[in-house]
Amino acid sequence: MELEDFIKKIAAQFDDTDASEFNEDTDFKGLDEWSSLVALSVIALVKTQYGKTITGKEIRSCKTVKDLYNFIESR
Amino acid sequence: MIPYNPFSLKNKKILVTGASSGIGRAIAIACSMMGGDVILTARNKSRLGETLSLMQATDNKIIIADLKSSSDISRLVEELPDLDGIVHSAGIGSRVLCKNILKTDYDNIFENNFEAPVKLQTELLHKKKINKEASIIFIASKAASFPSVGNALYSASKGAIISYAKCLGLELAPQRIRVNCICPSMVWTNLIIQDGIAKEDLEEAEKKYPLKRYGKPEDIAYLAIYLLSDASKWMTGSDIDITGGAKEL
């Protein structure tokens, strides 16, 4: 799992937020577009792309994209 | 004087699918408590055994079967006595956003929630295993009419079974065999705790229900008892909501 690639994939879960706004320090839950719908989309991404299960609660415990990446890596 | 009990299931032989867990397990247990003889089926032998250990010692029996397998269905139906009640409770949950739906998701949910009960029902009819005045129940879901995010495939599979059940009810009415669906909103079973939904999130969400909680499997079992008993002799073709007052999932 590559961080650069992960950032792109996370960015792709958002429809209105431009991909250029995403880097490892992005507080993704602070974005206007963040919602439970996007959270479900991230859960699906992690399951289908990385074969791992995470919960909405676990996503909420991560602040930046890097935090989320590290959390998934640790699984 | 014989005690007055229009809800008794005494002398009724009832098949319960998905009896190894959740709503199916609660229904199997409740049926035995009401005097019914229950045939429990599911894939997992040890969990079915657990259900059996919680039941009244009426004439109950376990038959292991995977309802996704046509040969298992044939064998199950072959081994069954003539039935007075059938509860199609086996099913799976799913949470996939529409944009992420894969063929495998679609196949999996429809095989389990639609094809399997329909194939079993067909075989039961074909082999004439259903007594006159029997009662057939499908555990559907309020999800069929309450949309929720990520629930498209599950909702569609339950909508499909409800439509099927209504036609079945019409075809079996001449034999006074009744067909009804139970449509629960959220019930505490393993089905709802999956695919990234945390128990804590659900505990928060259940407070929004007018009765301040999600259902328990027993809540659904008591409705199943009514539908299986002679008390509901005039009910067929219905899909009954049982929701704790909820107007959304």
CSV table of C-alpha atoms in Angstrom, one decimal:
chain,number,residue,atom,x,y,z
A,1,MET,CA,0.0,0.0,0.0
A,2,GLU,CA,1.5,3.3,-1.2
A,3,LEU,CA,0.7,6.5,0.6
A,4,GLU,CA,0.6,8.5,-2.7
A,5,ASP,CA,-1.8,6.1,-4.2
A,6,PHE,CA,-3.9,6.0,-1.1
A,7,ILE,CA,-4.3,9.8,-1.1
A,8,LYS,CA,-5.5,9.6,-4.7
A,9,LYS,CA,-8.0,6.9,-3.8
A,10,ILE,CA,-9.3,8.8,-0.8
A,11,ALA,CA,-9.7,12.0,-3.0
A,12,ALA,CA,-11.7,9.9,-5.5
A,13,GLN,CA,-14.3,9.2,-2.8
A,14,PHE,CA,-15.2,12.9,-2.9
A,15,ASP,CA,-17.3,14.2,-5.8
A,16,ASP,CA,-17.1,18.0,-5.3
A,17,THR,CA,-13.8,18.5,-3.5
A,18,ASP,CA,-10.9,18.8,-6.0
A,19,ALA,CA,-8.2,16.1,-5.8
A,20,SER,CA,-5.5,18.8,-5.5
A,21,GLU,CA,-6.8,19.6,-2.0
A,22,PHE,CA,-5.7,16.3,-0.7
A,23,ASN,CA,-2.3,15.5,0.8
A,24,GLU,CA,-1.2,13.4,3.8
A,25,ASP,CA,-2.0,16.2,6.2
A,26,THR,CA,-5.5,16.9,5.0
A,27,ASP,CA,-8.1,16.9,7.8
A,28,PHE,CA,-10.5,15.0,5.6
A,29,LYS,CA,-13.4,15.0,8.1
A,30,GLY,CA,-13.1,18.8,8.2
A,31,LEU,CA,-13.9,19.1,4.5
A,32,ASP,CA,-17.4,20.5,3.7
A,33,GLU,CA,-18.2,17.5,1.6
A,34,TRP,CA,-17.5,15.0,4.4
A,35,SER,CA,-20.6,13.0,5.4
A,36,SER,CA,-21.7,9.6,6.5
A,37,LEU,CA,-22.1,8.8,2.8
A,38,VAL,CA,-18.4,9.5,2.1
A,39,ALA,CA,-17.5,7.5,5.2
A,40,LEU,CA,-19.4,4.5,3.8
A,41,SER,CA,-17.6,5.0,0.6
A,42,VAL,CA,-14.2,4.9,2.4
A,43,ILE,CA,-15.2,1.7,4.2
A,44,ALA,CA,-16.0,0.1,0.9
A,45,LEU,CA,-12.7,1.3,-0.6
A,46,VAL,CA,-10.7,-0.2,2.3
A,47,LYS,CA,-12.6,-3.4,2.0
A,48,THR,CA,-12.4,-3.9,-1.8
A,49,GLN,CA,-8.9,-2.4,-2.4
A,50,TYR,CA,-7.1,-3.6,0.7
A,51,GLY,CA,-9.3,-6.5,1.9
A,52,LYS,CA,-9.6,-4.9,5.4
A,53,THR,CA,-12.6,-4.0,7.5
A,54,ILE,CA,-12.8,-0.7,9.3
A,55,THR,CA,-15.7,0.9,11.1
A,56,GLY,CA,-17.1,4.4,10.9
A,57,LYS,CA,-16.0,4.9,14.5
A,58,GLU,CA,-12.4,4.0,13.6
A,59,ILE,CA,-12.5,6.5,10.7
A,60,ARG,CA,-13.7,9.2,13.1
A,61,SER,CA,-10.7,8.5,15.3
A,62,CYS,CA,-8.3,9.5,12.5
A,63,LYS,CA,-7.7,13.1,11.9
A,64,THR,CA,-5.5,13.3,8.7
A,65,VAL,CA,-5.3,11.2,5.6
A,66,LYS,CA,-1.9,9.9,6.9
A,67,ASP,CA,-3.5,8.9,10.2
A,68,LEU,CA,-6.1,6.9,8.3
A,69,TYR,CA,-3.4,5.4,6.1
A,70,ASN,CA,-1.4,4.4,9.2
A,71,PHE,CA,-4.4,2.9,10.9
A,72,ILE,CA,-5.2,0.7,7.9
A,73,GLU,CA,-1.6,-0.3,7.5
A,74,SER,CA,-1.6,-1.4,11.2
A,75,ARG,CA,-4.5,-3.7,10.5
B,1,MET,CA,-61.7,-26.7,31.2
B,2,ILE,CA,-59.1,-26.6,28.4
B,3,PRO,CA,-57.1,-23.4,28.7
B,4,TYR,CA,-58.1,-20.8,26.1
B,5,ASN,CA,-55.1,-20.3,23.8
B,6,PRO,CA,-55.8,-19.4,20.1
B,7,PHE,CA,-52.0,-18.9,19.6
B,8,SER,CA,-51.1,-22.5,20.5
B,9,LEU,CA,-48.8,-24.3,18.0
B,10,LYS,CA,-49.6,-27.7,19.4
B,11,ASN,CA,-49.6,-30.5,16.8
B,12,LYS,CA,-48.1,-28.2,14.2
B,13,LYS,CA,-45.0,-29.2,12.3
B,14,ILE,CA,-43.0,-26.0,11.5
B,15,LEU,CA,-39.9,-25.6,9.4
B,16,VAL,CA,-37.6,-22.7,10.3
B,17,THR,CA,-34.7,-21.8,8.0
B,18,GLY,CA,-31.8,-19.8,9.3
B,19,ALA,CA,-32.5,-21.3,12.7
B,20,SER,CA,-28.9,-21.1,13.8
B,21,SER,CA,-28.9,-17.4,14.7
B,22,GLY,CA,-30.8,-14.2,15.0
B,23,ILE,CA,-34.4,-14.0,14.2
B,24,GLY,CA,-34.6,-17.6,13.0
B,25,ARG,CA,-33.2,-18.9,16.2
B,26,ALA,CA,-35.7,-16.8,18.3
B,27,ILE,CA,-38.6,-18.1,16.2
B,28,ALA,CA,-37.5,-21.7,16.5
B,29,ILE,CA,-37.3,-21.4,20.3
B,30,ALA,CA,-40.6,-19.5,20.6
B,31,CYS,CA,-42.4,-22.1,18.4
B,32,SER,CA,-41.3,-24.9,20.7
B,33,MET,CA,-42.4,-22.9,23.8
B,34,MET,CA,-45.9,-22.7,22.2
B,35,GLY,CA,-46.0,-26.5,21.7
B,36,GLY,CA,-45.0,-26.7,18.0
B,37,ASP,CA,-42.7,-29.4,16.6
B,38,VAL,CA,-39.9,-27.6,14.9
B,39,ILE,CA,-37.5,-28.7,12.1
B,40,LEU,CA,-34.5,-26.4,12.2
B,41,THR,CA,-32.3,-25.9,9.3
B,42,ALA,CA,-29.1,-24.0,8.5
B,43,ARG,CA,-25.5,-24.6,7.5
B,44,ASN,CA,-23.8,-24.6,10.9
B,45,LYS,CA,-24.3,-27.7,12.9
B,46,SER,CA,-22.9,-26.5,16.2
B,47,ARG,CA,-24.9,-23.3,16.2
B,48,LEU,CA,-28.1,-25.2,15.3
B,49,GLY,CA,-27.3,-27.5,18.2
B,50,GLU,CA,-27.2,-24.4,20.5
B,51,THR,CA,-30.6,-23.4,19.3
B,52,LEU,CA,-31.9,-26.9,19.9
B,53,SER,CA,-30.5,-26.8,23.5
B,54,LEU,CA,-32.6,-23.6,24.2
B,55,MET,CA,-35.8,-25.2,23.0
B,56,GLN,CA,-38.6,-27.0,24.8
B,57,ALA,CA,-38.4,-30.7,24.3
B,58,THR,CA,-41.2,-31.1,21.8
B,59,ASP,CA,-40.5,-33.3,18.8
B,60,ASN,CA,-37.8,-31.1,17.3
B,61,LYS,CA,-35.3,-32.1,14.6
B,62,ILE,CA,-32.2,-30.6,13.0
B,63,ILE,CA,-31.5,-31.0,9.3
B,64,ILE,CA,-28.2,-29.4,8.1
B,65,ALA,CA,-28.6,-27.8,4.6
B,66,ASP,CA,-27.1,-25.0,2.5
B,67,LEU,CA,-30.1,-23.5,0.8
B,68,LYS,CA,-27.9,-22.2,-2.0
B,69,SER,CA,-27.4,-25.8,-3.1
B,70,SER,CA,-30.2,-27.4,-5.1
B,71,SER,CA,-29.1,-30.9,-4.0
B,72,ASP,CA,-29.2,-29.8,-0.4
B,73,ILE,CA,-32.7,-28.4,-0.9
B,74,SER,CA,-33.9,-31.7,-2.5
B,75,ARG,CA,-32.4,-33.7,0.4
B,76,LEU,CA,-34.0,-31.4,3.0
B,77,VAL,CA,-37.4,-31.6,1.4
B,78,GLU,CA,-37.1,-35.3,1.1
B,79,GLU,CA,-36.4,-35.7,4.8
B,80,LEU,CA,-39.2,-33.3,5.9
B,81,PRO,CA,-42.6,-34.4,7.3
B,82,ASP,CA,-45.7,-32.7,5.9
B,83,LEU,CA,-45.7,-29.2,7.3
B,84,ASP,CA,-48.2,-26.8,9.0
B,85,GLY,CA,-45.8,-23.9,9.1
B,86,ILE,CA,-42.8,-22.6,7.2
B,87,VAL,CA,-40.6,-19.7,8.3
B,88,HIS,CA,-38.2,-18.5,5.7
B,89,SER,CA,-35.8,-16.7,7.9
B,90,ALA,CA,-32.3,-17.4,6.4
B,91,GLY,CA,-30.8,-14.3,4.9
B,92,ILE,CA,-27.8,-12.1,4.8
B,93,GLY,CA,-27.2,-8.3,5.1
B,94,SER,CA,-25.1,-6.1,2.8
B,95,ARG,CA,-24.0,-2.5,2.7
B,96,VAL,CA,-22.6,-1.4,-0.6
B,97,LEU,CA,-23.0,2.1,-2.2
B,98,CYS,CA,-24.7,2.0,-5.6
B,99,LYS,CA,-21.5,3.2,-7.2
B,100,ASN,CA,-19.5,0.3,-5.8
B,101,ILE,CA,-21.9,-2.6,-6.6
B,102,LEU,CA,-20.1,-5.6,-8.1
B,103,LYS,CA,-21.6,-8.6,-9.8
B,104,THR,CA,-20.4,-10.7,-6.8
B,105,ASP,CA,-22.3,-8.4,-4.4
B,106,TYR,CA,-25.4,-8.7,-6.5
B,107,ASP,CA,-25.2,-12.5,-6.9
B,108,ASN,CA,-24.4,-13.1,-3.2
B,109,ILE,CA,-27.4,-11.1,-1.8
B,110,PHE,CA,-29.9,-12.3,-4.4
B,111,GLU,CA,-28.8,-15.9,-4.1
B,112,ASN,CA,-29.3,-15.9,-0.3
B,113,ASN,CA,-32.3,-13.6,0.1
B,114,PHE,CA,-34.3,-14.4,-2.9
B,115,GLU,CA,-33.3,-17.4,-4.9
B,116,ALA,CA,-32.8,-19.7,-2.0
B,117,PRO,CA,-36.2,-19.2,-0.3
B,118,VAL,CA,-37.9,-19.3,-3.7
B,119,LYS,CA,-36.2,-22.6,-4.7
B,120,LEU,CA,-37.0,-24.2,-1.3
B,121,GLN,CA,-40.6,-23.0,-1.5
B,122,THR,CA,-40.9,-24.4,-5.1
B,123,GLU,CA,-39.6,-27.8,-4.0
B,124,LEU,CA,-41.9,-27.9,-1.0
B,125,LEU,CA,-44.9,-27.3,-3.3
B,126,HIS,CA,-43.7,-29.7,-5.9
B,127,LYS,CA,-43.2,-32.5,-3.4
B,128,LYS,CA,-46.6,-31.7,-1.8
B,129,LYS,CA,-45.1,-31.2,1.7
B,130,ILE,CA,-47.4,-28.5,2.8
B,131,ASN,CA,-50.7,-29.3,4.6
B,132,LYS,CA,-53.9,-27.5,3.9
B,133,GLU,CA,-54.4,-24.4,6.1
B,134,ALA,CA,-50.7,-24.2,6.7
B,135,SER,CA,-49.0,-20.8,7.2
B,136,ILE,CA,-45.9,-19.6,5.4
B,137,ILE,CA,-43.9,-16.6,6.6
B,138,PHE,CA,-41.1,-14.8,4.9
B,139,ILE,CA,-38.8,-12.6,7.1
B,140,ALA,CA,-38.5,-9.6,4.8
B,141,SER,CA,-37.5,-6.1,6.0
B,142,LYS,CA,-38.8,-2.6,6.4
B,143,ALA,CA,-35.7,-1.8,4.2
B,144,ALA,CA,-37.8,-2.7,1.2
B,145,SER,CA,-39.7,0.5,1.6
B,146,PHE,CA,-37.4,2.6,3.8
B,147,PRO,CA,-34.4,3.7,1.7
B,148,SER,CA,-31.1,4.0,3.5
B,149,VAL,CA,-27.6,4.7,2.2
B,150,GLY,CA,-25.7,1.6,1.2
B,151,ASN,CA,-28.7,-0.6,1.4
B,152,ALA,CA,-29.8,-0.7,-2.2
B,153,LEU,CA,-29.1,-4.4,-2.9
B,154,TYR,CA,-30.5,-5.6,0.4
B,155,SER,CA,-33.6,-3.5,0.1
B,156,ALA,CA,-34.2,-4.7,-3.5
B,157,SER,CA,-33.8,-8.4,-2.5
B,158,LYS,CA,-36.4,-7.9,0.3
B,159,GLY,CA,-38.7,-6.0,-2.0
B,160,ALA,CA,-38.4,-8.9,-4.5
B,161,ILE,CA,-39.4,-11.5,-1.9
B,162,ILE,CA,-42.4,-9.5,-0.7
B,163,SER,CA,-43.7,-9.3,-4.3
B,164,TYR,CA,-43.1,-13.0,-4.7
B,165,ALA,CA,-44.9,-13.8,-1.5
B,166,LYS,CA,-48.0,-11.9,-2.5
B,167,CYS,CA,-48.3,-13.9,-5.7
B,168,LEU,CA,-47.6,-17.1,-3.8
B,169,GLY,CA,-50.4,-16.3,-1.4
B,170,LEU,CA,-52.8,-15.9,-4.2
B,171,GLU,CA,-51.9,-19.2,-5.8
B,172,LEU,CA,-52.2,-21.1,-2.5
B,173,ALA,CA,-55.4,-19.5,-1.2
B,174,PRO,CA,-57.6,-22.2,-2.7
B,175,GLN,CA,-55.9,-24.6,-0.3
B,176,ARG,CA,-56.4,-22.1,2.5
B,177,ILE,CA,-52.6,-22.0,2.8
B,178,ARG,CA,-51.7,-18.5,4.0
B,179,VAL,CA,-48.6,-16.5,3.1
B,180,ASN,CA,-47.4,-13.4,4.9
B,181,CYS,CA,-44.3,-11.3,5.2
B,182,ILE,CA,-42.8,-9.8,8.4
B,183,CYS,CA,-41.0,-6.5,7.8
B,184,PRO,CA,-38.9,-5.6,10.8
B,185,SER,CA,-36.9,-2.4,11.0
B,186,MET,CA,-33.5,-2.7,12.8
B,187,VAL,CA,-33.3,-5.8,15.1
B,188,TRP,CA,-30.2,-6.6,17.2
B,189,THR,CA,-28.7,-9.6,15.3
B,190,ASN,CA,-25.3,-10.2,13.7
B,191,LEU,CA,-26.8,-9.1,10.4
B,192,ILE,CA,-26.8,-5.4,11.3
B,193,ILE,CA,-23.3,-5.4,12.9
B,194,GLN,CA,-21.1,-5.8,9.8
B,195,ASP,CA,-19.3,-4.0,7.0
B,196,GLY,CA,-17.9,-1.3,9.1
B,197,ILE,CA,-20.9,-0.4,11.2
B,198,ALA,CA,-19.8,-0.2,14.8
B,199,LYS,CA,-22.1,-1.3,17.6
B,200,GLU,CA,-21.7,2.1,19.3
B,201,ASP,CA,-23.0,3.8,16.2
B,202,LEU,CA,-26.1,1.6,16.2
B,203,GLU,CA,-26.7,2.2,19.9
B,204,GLU,CA,-26.7,5.9,19.2
B,205,ALA,CA,-29.1,5.5,16.3
B,206,GLU,CA,-31.6,3.3,18.1
B,207,LYS,CA,-32.3,6.2,20.5
B,208,LYS,CA,-34.1,7.9,17.6
B,209,TYR,CA,-36.7,5.1,17.4
B,210,PRO,CA,-39.9,6.2,19.0
B,211,LEU,CA,-39.8,3.3,21.4
B,212,LYS,CA,-36.1,4.2,22.1
B,213,ARG,CA,-34.6,0.9,21.0
B,214,TYR,CA,-34.1,-1.5,18.1
B,215,GLY,CA,-36.0,-4.8,18.1
B,216,LYS,CA,-35.0,-8.0,19.9
B,217,PRO,CA,-35.3,-11.2,18.0
B,218,GLU,CA,-38.0,-12.3,20.4
B,219,ASP,CA,-40.1,-9.2,19.4
B,220,ILE,CA,-40.2,-10.7,15.9
B,221,ALA,CA,-40.8,-14.3,17.1
B,222,TYR,CA,-44.0,-13.3,18.9
B,223,LEU,CA,-45.4,-11.9,15.6
B,224,ALA,CA,-44.3,-15.2,13.9
B,225,ILE,CA,-46.2,-17.2,16.5
B,226,TYR,CA,-49.4,-15.2,15.7
B,227,LEU,CA,-49.0,-15.8,12.0
B,228,LEU,CA,-48.3,-19.5,12.4
B,229,SER,CA,-51.2,-20.0,14.8
B,230,ASP,CA,-54.9,-20.5,13.9
B,231,ALA,CA,-55.5,-17.1,15.4
B,232,SER,CA,-54.4,-15.5,12.1
B,233,LYS,CA,-56.6,-17.8,9.9
B,234,TRP,CA,-58.0,-14.8,8.0
B,235,MET,CA,-54.6,-13.3,7.2
B,236,THR,CA,-52.8,-13.8,3.9
B,237,GLY,CA,-51.0,-11.6,1.4
B,238,SER,CA,-49.9,-9.1,4.1
B,239,ASP,CA,-46.6,-7.6,4.8
B,240,ILE,CA,-46.6,-6.6,8.4
B,241,ASP,CA,-44.4,-3.8,9.7
B,242,ILE,CA,-42.8,-4.2,13.1
B,243,THR,CA,-40.7,-1.2,13.7
B,244,GLY,CA,-40.7,0.2,17.2
B,245,GLY,CA,-42.5,3.1,15.6
B,246,ALA,CA,-39.6,4.0,13.3
B,247,LYS,CA,-40.4,5.9,10.1
B,248,GLU,CA,-36.9,5.3,8.7
B,249,LEU,CA,-34.3,2.6,9.3
